[in-house]
XYZ file of N, CA and C in Angstrom:
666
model
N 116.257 -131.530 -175.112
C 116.631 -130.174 -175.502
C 115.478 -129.192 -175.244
N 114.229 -129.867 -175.623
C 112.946 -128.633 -175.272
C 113.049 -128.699 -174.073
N 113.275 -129.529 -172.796
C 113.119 -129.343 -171.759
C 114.393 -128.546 -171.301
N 115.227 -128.169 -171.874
C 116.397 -127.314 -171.326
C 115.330 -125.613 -171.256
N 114.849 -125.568 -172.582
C 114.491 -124.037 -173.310
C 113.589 -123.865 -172.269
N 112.452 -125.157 -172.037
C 111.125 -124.619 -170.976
C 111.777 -124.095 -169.559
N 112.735 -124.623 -169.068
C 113.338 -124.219 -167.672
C 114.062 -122.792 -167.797
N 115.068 -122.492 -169.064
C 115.040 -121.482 -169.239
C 114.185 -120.192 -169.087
N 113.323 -120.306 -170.188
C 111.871 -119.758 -170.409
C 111.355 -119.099 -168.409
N 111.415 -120.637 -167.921
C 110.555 -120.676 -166.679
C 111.795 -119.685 -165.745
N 112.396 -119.252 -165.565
C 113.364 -118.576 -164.941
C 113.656 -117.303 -165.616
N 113.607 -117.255 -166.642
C 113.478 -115.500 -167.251
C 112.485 -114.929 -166.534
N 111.024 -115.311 -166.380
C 109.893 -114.694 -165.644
C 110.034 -114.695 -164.380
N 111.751 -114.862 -163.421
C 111.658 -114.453 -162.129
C 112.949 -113.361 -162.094
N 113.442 -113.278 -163.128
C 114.426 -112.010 -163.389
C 113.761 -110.834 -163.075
N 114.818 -109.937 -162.180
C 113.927 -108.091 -161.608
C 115.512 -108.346 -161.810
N 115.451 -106.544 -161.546
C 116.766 -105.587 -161.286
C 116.692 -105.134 -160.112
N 117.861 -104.796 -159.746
C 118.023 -104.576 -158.015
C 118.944 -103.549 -158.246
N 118.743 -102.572 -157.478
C 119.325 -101.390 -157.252
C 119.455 -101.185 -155.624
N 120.815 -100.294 -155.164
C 121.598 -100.150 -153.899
C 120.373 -98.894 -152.835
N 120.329 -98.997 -152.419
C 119.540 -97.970 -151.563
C 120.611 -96.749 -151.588
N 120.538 -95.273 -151.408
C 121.509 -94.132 -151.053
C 121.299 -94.614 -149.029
N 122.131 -93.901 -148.537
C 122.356 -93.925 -147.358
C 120.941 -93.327 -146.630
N 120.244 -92.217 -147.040
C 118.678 -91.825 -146.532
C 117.833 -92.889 -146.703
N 117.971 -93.565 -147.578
C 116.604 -94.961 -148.076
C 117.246 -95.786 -146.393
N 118.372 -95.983 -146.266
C 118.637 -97.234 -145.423
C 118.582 -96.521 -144.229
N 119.071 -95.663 -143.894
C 118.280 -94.898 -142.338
C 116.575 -95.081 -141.892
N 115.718 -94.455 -143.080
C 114.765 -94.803 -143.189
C 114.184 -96.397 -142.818
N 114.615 -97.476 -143.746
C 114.383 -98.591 -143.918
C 114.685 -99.331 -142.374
N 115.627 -99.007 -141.996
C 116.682 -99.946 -140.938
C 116.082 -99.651 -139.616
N 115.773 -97.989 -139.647
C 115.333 -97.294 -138.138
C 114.043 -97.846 -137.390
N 113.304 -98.292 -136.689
C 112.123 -98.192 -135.618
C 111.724 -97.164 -134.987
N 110.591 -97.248 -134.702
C 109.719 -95.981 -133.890
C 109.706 -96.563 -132.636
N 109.451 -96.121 -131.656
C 109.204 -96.319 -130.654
C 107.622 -96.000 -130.284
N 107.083 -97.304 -130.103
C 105.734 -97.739 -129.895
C 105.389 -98.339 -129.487
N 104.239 -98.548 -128.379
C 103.923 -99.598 -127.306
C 103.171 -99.208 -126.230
N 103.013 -100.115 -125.542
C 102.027 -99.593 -124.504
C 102.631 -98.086 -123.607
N 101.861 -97.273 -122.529
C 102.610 -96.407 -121.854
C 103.841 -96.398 -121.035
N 104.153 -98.110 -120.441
C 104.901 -98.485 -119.186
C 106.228 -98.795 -120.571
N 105.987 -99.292 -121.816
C 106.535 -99.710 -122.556
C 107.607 -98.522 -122.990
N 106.714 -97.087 -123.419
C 107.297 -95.936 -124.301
C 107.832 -95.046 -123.254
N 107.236 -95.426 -121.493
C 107.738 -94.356 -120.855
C 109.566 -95.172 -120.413
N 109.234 -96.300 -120.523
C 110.687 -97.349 -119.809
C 111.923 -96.735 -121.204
N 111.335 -96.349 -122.429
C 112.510 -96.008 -123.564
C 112.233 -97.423 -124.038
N 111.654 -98.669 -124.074
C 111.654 -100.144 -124.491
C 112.787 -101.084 -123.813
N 112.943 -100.421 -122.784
C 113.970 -101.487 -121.855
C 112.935 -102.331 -120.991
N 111.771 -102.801 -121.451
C 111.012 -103.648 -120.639
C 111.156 -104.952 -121.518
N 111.953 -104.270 -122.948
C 112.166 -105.565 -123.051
C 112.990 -106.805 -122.363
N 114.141 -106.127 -121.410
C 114.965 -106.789 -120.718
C 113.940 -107.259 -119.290
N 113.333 -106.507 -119.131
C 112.774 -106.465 -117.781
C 111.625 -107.937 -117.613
N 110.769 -107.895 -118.891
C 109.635 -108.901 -119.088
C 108.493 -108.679 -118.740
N 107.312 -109.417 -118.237
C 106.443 -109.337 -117.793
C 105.856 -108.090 -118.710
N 105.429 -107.698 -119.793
C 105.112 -106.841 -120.577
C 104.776 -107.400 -122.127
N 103.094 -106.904 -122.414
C 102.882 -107.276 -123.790
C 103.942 -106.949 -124.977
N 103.832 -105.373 -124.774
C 104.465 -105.003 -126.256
C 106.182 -105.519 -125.893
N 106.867 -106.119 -124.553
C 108.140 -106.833 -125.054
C 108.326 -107.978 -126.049
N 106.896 -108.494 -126.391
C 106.866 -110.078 -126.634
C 107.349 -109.627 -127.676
N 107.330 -108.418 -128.808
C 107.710 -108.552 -130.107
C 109.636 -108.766 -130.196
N 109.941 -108.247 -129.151
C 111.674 -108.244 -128.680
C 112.184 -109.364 -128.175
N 111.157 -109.368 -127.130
C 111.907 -110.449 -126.365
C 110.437 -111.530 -126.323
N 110.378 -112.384 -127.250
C 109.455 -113.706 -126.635
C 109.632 -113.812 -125.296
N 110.223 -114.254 -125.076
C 110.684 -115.230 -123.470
C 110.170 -114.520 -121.916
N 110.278 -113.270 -122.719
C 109.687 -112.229 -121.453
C 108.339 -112.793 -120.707
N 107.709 -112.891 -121.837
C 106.180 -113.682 -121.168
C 106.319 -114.588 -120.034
N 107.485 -115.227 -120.098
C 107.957 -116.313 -118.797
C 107.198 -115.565 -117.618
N 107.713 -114.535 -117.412
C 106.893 -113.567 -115.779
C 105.653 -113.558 -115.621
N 104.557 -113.740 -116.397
C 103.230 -113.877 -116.189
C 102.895 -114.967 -114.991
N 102.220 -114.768 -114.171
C 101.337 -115.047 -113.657
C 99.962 -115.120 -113.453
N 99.297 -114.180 -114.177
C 97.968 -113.839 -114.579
C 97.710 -113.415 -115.991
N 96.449 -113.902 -116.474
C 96.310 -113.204 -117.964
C 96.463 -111.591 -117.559
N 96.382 -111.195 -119.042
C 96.651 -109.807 -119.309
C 96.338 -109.550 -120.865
N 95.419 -108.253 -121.229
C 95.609 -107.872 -122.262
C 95.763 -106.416 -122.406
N 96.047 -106.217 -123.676
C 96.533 -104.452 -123.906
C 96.231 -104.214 -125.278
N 95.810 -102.722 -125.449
C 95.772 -102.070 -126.307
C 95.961 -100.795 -126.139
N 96.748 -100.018 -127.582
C 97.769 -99.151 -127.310
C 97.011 -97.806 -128.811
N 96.223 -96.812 -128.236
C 96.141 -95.603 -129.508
C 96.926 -94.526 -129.611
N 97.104 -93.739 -130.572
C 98.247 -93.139 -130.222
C 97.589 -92.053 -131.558
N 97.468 -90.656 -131.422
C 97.301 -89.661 -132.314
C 98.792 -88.448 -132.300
N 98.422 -88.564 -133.926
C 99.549 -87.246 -134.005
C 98.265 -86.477 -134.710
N 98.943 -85.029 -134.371
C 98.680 -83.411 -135.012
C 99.486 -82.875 -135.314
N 99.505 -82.170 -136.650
C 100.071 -81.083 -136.656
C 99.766 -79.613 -136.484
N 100.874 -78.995 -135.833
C 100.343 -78.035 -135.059
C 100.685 -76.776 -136.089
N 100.128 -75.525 -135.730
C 99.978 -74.348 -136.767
C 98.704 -73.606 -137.164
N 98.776 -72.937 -137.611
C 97.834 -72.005 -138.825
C 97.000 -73.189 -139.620
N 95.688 -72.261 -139.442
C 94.991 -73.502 -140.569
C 95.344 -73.019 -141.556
N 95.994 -72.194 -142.425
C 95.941 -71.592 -143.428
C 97.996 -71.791 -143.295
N 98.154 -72.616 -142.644
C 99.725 -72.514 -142.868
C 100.000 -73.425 -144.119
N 99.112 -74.635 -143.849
C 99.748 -76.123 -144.573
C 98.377 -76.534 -145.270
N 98.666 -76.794 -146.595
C 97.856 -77.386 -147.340
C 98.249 -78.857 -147.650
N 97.489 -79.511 -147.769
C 97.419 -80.988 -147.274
C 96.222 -81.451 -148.288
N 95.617 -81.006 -149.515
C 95.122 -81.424 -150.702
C 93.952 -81.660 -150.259
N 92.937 -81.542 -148.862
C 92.222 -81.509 -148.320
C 92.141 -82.819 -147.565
N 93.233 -83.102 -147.062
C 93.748 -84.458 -146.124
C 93.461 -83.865 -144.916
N 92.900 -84.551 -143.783
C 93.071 -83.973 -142.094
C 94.636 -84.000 -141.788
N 94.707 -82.987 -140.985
C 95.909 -83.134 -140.508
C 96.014 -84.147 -139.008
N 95.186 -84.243 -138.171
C 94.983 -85.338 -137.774
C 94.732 -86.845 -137.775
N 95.461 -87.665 -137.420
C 95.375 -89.021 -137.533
C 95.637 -89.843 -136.709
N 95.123 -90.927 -136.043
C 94.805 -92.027 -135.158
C 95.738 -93.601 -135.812
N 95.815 -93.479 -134.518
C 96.838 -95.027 -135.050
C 96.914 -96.201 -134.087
N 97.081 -97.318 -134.418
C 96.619 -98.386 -132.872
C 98.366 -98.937 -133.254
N 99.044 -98.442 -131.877
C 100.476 -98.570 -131.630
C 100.482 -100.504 -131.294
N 99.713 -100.379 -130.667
C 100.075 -101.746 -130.003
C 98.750 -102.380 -129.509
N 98.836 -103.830 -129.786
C 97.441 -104.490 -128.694
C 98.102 -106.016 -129.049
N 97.532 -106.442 -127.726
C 97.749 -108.244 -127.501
C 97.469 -108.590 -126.369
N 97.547 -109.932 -126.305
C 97.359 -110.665 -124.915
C 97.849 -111.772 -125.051
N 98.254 -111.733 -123.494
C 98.636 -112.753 -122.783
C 98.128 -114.024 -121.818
N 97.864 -115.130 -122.037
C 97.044 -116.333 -121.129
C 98.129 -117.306 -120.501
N 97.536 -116.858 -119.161
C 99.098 -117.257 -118.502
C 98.406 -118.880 -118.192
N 99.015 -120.053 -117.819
C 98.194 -121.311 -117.968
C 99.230 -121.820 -116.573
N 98.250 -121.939 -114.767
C 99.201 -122.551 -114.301
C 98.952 -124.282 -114.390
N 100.427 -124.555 -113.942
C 100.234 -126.086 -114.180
C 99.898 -126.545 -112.571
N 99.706 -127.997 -112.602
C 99.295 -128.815 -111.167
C 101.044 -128.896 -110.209
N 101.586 -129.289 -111.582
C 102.617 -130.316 -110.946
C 103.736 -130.371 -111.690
N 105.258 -130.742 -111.296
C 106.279 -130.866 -112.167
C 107.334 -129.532 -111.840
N 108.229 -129.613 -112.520
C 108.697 -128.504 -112.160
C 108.905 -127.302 -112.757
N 107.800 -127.263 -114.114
C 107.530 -126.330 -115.083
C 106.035 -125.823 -114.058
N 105.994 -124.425 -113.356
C 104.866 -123.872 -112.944
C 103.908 -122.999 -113.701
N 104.570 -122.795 -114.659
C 103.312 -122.134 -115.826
C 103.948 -121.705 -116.716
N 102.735 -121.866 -117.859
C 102.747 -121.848 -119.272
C 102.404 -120.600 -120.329
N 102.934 -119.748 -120.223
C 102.284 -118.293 -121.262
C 102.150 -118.697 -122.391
N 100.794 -118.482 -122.872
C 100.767 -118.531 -124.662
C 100.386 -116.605 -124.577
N 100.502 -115.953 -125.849
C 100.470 -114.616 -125.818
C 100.679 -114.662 -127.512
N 99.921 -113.326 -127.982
C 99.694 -112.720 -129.158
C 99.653 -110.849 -128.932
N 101.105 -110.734 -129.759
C 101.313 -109.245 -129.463
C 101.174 -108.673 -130.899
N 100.661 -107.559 -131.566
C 100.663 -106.421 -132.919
C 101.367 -105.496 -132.076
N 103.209 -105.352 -132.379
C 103.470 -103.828 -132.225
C 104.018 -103.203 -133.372
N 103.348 -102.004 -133.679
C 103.441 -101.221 -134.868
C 105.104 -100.660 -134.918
N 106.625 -101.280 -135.642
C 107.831 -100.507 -135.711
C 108.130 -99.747 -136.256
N 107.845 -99.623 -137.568
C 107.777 -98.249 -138.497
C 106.621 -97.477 -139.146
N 106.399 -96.212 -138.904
C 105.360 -96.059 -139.858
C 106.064 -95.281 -141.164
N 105.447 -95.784 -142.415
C 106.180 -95.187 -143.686
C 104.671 -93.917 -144.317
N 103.408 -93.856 -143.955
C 102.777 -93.218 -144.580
C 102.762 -91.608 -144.203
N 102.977 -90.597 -145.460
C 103.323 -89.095 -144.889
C 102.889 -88.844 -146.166
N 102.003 -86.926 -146.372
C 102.429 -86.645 -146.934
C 102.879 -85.444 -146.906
N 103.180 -84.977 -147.916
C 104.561 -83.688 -148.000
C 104.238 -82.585 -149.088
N 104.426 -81.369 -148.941
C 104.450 -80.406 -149.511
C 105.050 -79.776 -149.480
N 105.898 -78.709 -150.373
C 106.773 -77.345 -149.864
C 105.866 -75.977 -150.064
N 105.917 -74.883 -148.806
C 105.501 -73.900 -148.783
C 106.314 -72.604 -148.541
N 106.491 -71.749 -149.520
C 106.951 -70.497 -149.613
C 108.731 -70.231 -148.799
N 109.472 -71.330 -149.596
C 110.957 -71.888 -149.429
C 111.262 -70.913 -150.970
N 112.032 -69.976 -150.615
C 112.593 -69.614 -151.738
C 113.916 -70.126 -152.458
N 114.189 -70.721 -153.734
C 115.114 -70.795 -153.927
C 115.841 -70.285 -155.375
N 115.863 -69.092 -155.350
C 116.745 -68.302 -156.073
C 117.328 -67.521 -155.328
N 118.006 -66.392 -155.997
C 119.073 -65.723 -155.175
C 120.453 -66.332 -155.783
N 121.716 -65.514 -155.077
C 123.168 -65.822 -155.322
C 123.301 -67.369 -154.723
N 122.968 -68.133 -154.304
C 123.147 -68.877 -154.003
C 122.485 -70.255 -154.731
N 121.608 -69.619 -155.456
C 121.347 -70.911 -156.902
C 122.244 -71.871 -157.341
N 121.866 -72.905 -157.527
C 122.486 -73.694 -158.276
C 122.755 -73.831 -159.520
N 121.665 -72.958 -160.035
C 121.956 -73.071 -161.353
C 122.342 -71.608 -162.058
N 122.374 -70.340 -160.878
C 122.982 -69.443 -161.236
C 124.520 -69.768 -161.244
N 124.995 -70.608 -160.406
C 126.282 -71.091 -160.866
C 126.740 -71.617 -161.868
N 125.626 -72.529 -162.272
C 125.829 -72.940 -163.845
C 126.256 -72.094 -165.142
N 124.939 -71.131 -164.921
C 124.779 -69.845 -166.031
C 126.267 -69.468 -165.500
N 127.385 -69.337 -164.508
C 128.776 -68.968 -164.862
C 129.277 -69.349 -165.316
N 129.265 -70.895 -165.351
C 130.217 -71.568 -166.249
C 129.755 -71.991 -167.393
N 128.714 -71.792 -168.242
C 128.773 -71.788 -169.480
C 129.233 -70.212 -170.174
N 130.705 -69.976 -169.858
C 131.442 -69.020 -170.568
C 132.734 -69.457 -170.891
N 133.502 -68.694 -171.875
C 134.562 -69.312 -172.469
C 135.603 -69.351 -171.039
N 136.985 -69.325 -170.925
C 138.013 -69.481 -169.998
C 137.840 -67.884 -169.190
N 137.650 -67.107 -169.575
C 138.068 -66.002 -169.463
C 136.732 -65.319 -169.251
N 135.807 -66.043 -169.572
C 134.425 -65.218 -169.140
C 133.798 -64.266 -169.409
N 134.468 -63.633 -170.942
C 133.647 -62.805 -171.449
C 132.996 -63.192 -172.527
N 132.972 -64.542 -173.070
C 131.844 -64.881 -174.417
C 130.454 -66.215 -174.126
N 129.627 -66.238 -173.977
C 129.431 -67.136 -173.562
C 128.928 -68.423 -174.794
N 129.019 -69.208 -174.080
C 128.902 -70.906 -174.789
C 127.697 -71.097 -175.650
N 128.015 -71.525 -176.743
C 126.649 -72.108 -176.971
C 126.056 -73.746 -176.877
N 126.019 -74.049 -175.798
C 126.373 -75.398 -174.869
C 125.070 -75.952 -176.035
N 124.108 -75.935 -177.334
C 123.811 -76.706 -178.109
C 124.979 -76.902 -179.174
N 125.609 -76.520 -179.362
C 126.994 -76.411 -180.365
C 127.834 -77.477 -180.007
N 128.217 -78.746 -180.664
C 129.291 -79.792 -180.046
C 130.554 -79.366 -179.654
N 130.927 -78.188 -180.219
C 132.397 -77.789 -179.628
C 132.611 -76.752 -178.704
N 131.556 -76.062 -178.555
C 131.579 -75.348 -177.384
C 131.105 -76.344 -176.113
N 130.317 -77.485 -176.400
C 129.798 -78.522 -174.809
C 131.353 -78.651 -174.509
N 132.674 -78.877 -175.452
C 133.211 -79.826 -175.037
C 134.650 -78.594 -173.995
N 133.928 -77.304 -173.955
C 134.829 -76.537 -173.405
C 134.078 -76.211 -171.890
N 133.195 -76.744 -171.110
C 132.880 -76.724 -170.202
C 132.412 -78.712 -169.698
N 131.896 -78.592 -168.270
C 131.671 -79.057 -167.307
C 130.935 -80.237 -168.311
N 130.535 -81.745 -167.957
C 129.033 -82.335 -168.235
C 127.618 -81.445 -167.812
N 127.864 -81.287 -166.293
C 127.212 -80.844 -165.217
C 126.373 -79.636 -165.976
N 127.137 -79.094 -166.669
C 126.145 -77.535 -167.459
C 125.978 -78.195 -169.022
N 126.342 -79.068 -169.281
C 125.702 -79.567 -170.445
C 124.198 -80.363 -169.972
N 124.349 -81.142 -169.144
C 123.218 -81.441 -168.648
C 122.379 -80.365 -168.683
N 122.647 -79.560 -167.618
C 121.430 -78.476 -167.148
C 120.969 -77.968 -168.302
N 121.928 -77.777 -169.542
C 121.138 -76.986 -170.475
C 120.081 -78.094 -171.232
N 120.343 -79.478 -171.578
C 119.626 -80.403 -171.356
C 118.169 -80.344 -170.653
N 118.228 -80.308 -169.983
C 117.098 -80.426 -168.975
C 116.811 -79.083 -168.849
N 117.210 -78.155 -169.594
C 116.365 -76.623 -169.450
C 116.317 -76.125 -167.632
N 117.307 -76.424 -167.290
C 117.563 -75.268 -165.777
C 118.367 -74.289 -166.120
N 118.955 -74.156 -167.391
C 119.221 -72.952 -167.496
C 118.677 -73.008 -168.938
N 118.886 -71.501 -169.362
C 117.998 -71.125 -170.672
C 118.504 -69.525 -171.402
N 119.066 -69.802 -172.428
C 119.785 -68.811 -173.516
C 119.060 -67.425 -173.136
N 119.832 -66.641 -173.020
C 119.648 -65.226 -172.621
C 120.050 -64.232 -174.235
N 119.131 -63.643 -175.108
C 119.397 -63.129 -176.398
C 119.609 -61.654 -176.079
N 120.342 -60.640 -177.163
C 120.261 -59.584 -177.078
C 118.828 -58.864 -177.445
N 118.484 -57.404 -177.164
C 117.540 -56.957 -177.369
C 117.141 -57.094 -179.009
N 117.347 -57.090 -179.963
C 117.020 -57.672 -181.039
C 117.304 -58.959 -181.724
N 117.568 -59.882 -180.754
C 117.683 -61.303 -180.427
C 118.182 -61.896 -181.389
N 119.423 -61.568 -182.070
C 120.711 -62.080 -182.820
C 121.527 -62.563 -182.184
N 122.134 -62.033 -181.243
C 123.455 -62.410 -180.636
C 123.036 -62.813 -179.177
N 123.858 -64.203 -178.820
C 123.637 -64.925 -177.445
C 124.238 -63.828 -176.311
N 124.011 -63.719 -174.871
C 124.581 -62.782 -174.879
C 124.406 -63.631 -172.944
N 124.324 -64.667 -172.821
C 124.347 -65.659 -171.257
C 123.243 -66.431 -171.575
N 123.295 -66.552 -170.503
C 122.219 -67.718 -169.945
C 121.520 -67.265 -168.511
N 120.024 -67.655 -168.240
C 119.209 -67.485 -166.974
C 119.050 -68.418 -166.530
N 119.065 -68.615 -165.304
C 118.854 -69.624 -164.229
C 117.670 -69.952 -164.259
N 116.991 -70.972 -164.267
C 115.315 -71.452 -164.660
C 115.377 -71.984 -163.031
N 114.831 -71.503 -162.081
C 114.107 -71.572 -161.007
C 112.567 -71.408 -160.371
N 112.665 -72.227 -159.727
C 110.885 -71.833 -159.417
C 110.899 -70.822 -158.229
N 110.149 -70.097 -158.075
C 109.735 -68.864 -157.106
C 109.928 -69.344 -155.581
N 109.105 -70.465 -155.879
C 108.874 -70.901 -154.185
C 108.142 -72.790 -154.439
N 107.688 -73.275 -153.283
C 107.114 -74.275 -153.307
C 106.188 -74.333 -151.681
N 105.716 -74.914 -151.841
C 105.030 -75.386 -150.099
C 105.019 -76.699 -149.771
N 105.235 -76.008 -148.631
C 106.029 -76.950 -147.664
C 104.628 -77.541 -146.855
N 104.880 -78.867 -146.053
C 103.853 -79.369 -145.023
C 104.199 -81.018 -145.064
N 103.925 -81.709 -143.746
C 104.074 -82.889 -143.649
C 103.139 -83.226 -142.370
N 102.869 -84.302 -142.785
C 101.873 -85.140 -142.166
C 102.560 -86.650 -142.391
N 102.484 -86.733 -140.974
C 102.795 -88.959 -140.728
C 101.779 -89.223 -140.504
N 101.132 -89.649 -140.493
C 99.307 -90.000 -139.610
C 99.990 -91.544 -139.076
N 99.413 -91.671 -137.713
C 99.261 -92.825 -137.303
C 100.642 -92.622 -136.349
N 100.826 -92.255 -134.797
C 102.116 -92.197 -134.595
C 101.749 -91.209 -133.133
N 102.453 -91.958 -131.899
C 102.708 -91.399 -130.929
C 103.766 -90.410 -130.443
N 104.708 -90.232 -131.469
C 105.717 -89.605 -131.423
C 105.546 -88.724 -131.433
């Protein structure tokens, strides 16, 4: 019986939770860069069909078959971003960055005799995704009629739209949306009082002014 509880025990400590990716996580996740030597990135990566090419070995092993002679490669590759120095703030990050796309080699081995004429051994690094960026928003306005949460502030009003809600009150939440019970929740919108601040008299849209914008991938021929 103790040995039931210890195996138990021993299998609780490999329990996680797993959650679905949204459709952007799996674009992200699923997609490749295109990276590799020059003959590699200028072909589009159809050398993988072709062979005789380092950075195919990561596609196609077998490609190496075409060797006849050693061969090695290495592949750098810089991105910039271009602009105003004073466009993008970047937390005092370079906006430049260096990246090694690809390197390997190939040792082609001929034989004497038989009807196997040579032997490729080969070791390829090609870089498929890069995930490191970072990101900022710069001077993106988002208020105006087109708020999201000035839409809200409409619908916390009665049917008819001339009283408005007091969406902390349980029986007024239950005459509108979740969606604006939330927001008032989470303070994106926020009670609007009369000038001697007795009587409710709407609600304001809680928006930020602006944000800044900027992105940086470092490491990337693209």
């Amino acid at each position: 019986m103790k040995k039931k509880y210890v195996v138990a025990a021993a299998l609780a400590l490999f329990v996680a939770s797993a959650s679905a990716q949204d459709i952007y996580k799996v674009g992200l996740l699923t997609s490749t860069d295109l990276n590799g030597d020059a003959r590699y990135v200028g072909m589009g990566g159809a050398m993988s069909a072709l062979g005789a090419n380092i950075s195919a070995m990561s596609t196609n092993p077998a490609s190496t078959a075409q060797y006849r002679r050693n061969d090695f490669s290495i592949t750098g590759g810089v991105l910039t971003t271009s602009g105003k120095a004073d466009d993008f703030n970047f937390f005092g990050q370079n906006k430049t960055r260096g990246s090694l796309d690809q390197a390997g080699f190939v040792y082609s081995l001929p034989l004497q005799s038989g009807s196997m004429r040579f032997v490729s051994l080969g070791f390829n690094y090609r870089k498929t995704k890069n995930f490191a960026e970072l990101a900022a928003l710069n001077h993106v306005r988002v208020g105006g009629l087109m708020s999201q949460t000035l839409e809200l502030t409409q619908l916390a009003r009665t049917t008819k739209g001339d009283t408005p809600l007091d969406l902390f009150n349980v029986q007024d939440r239950k005459n509108t949306i979740p969606l604006v019970n939330g927001a008032a929740d989470a303070f994106l919108i926020e009670k609007q009082f009369s000038a001697d601040s007795t009587q409710l008299v709407g609600y304001l849209p809680a928006y930020a002014a602006g944000y800044n914008y900027g992105k940086v991938q470092w490491g990337s021929n693209q």
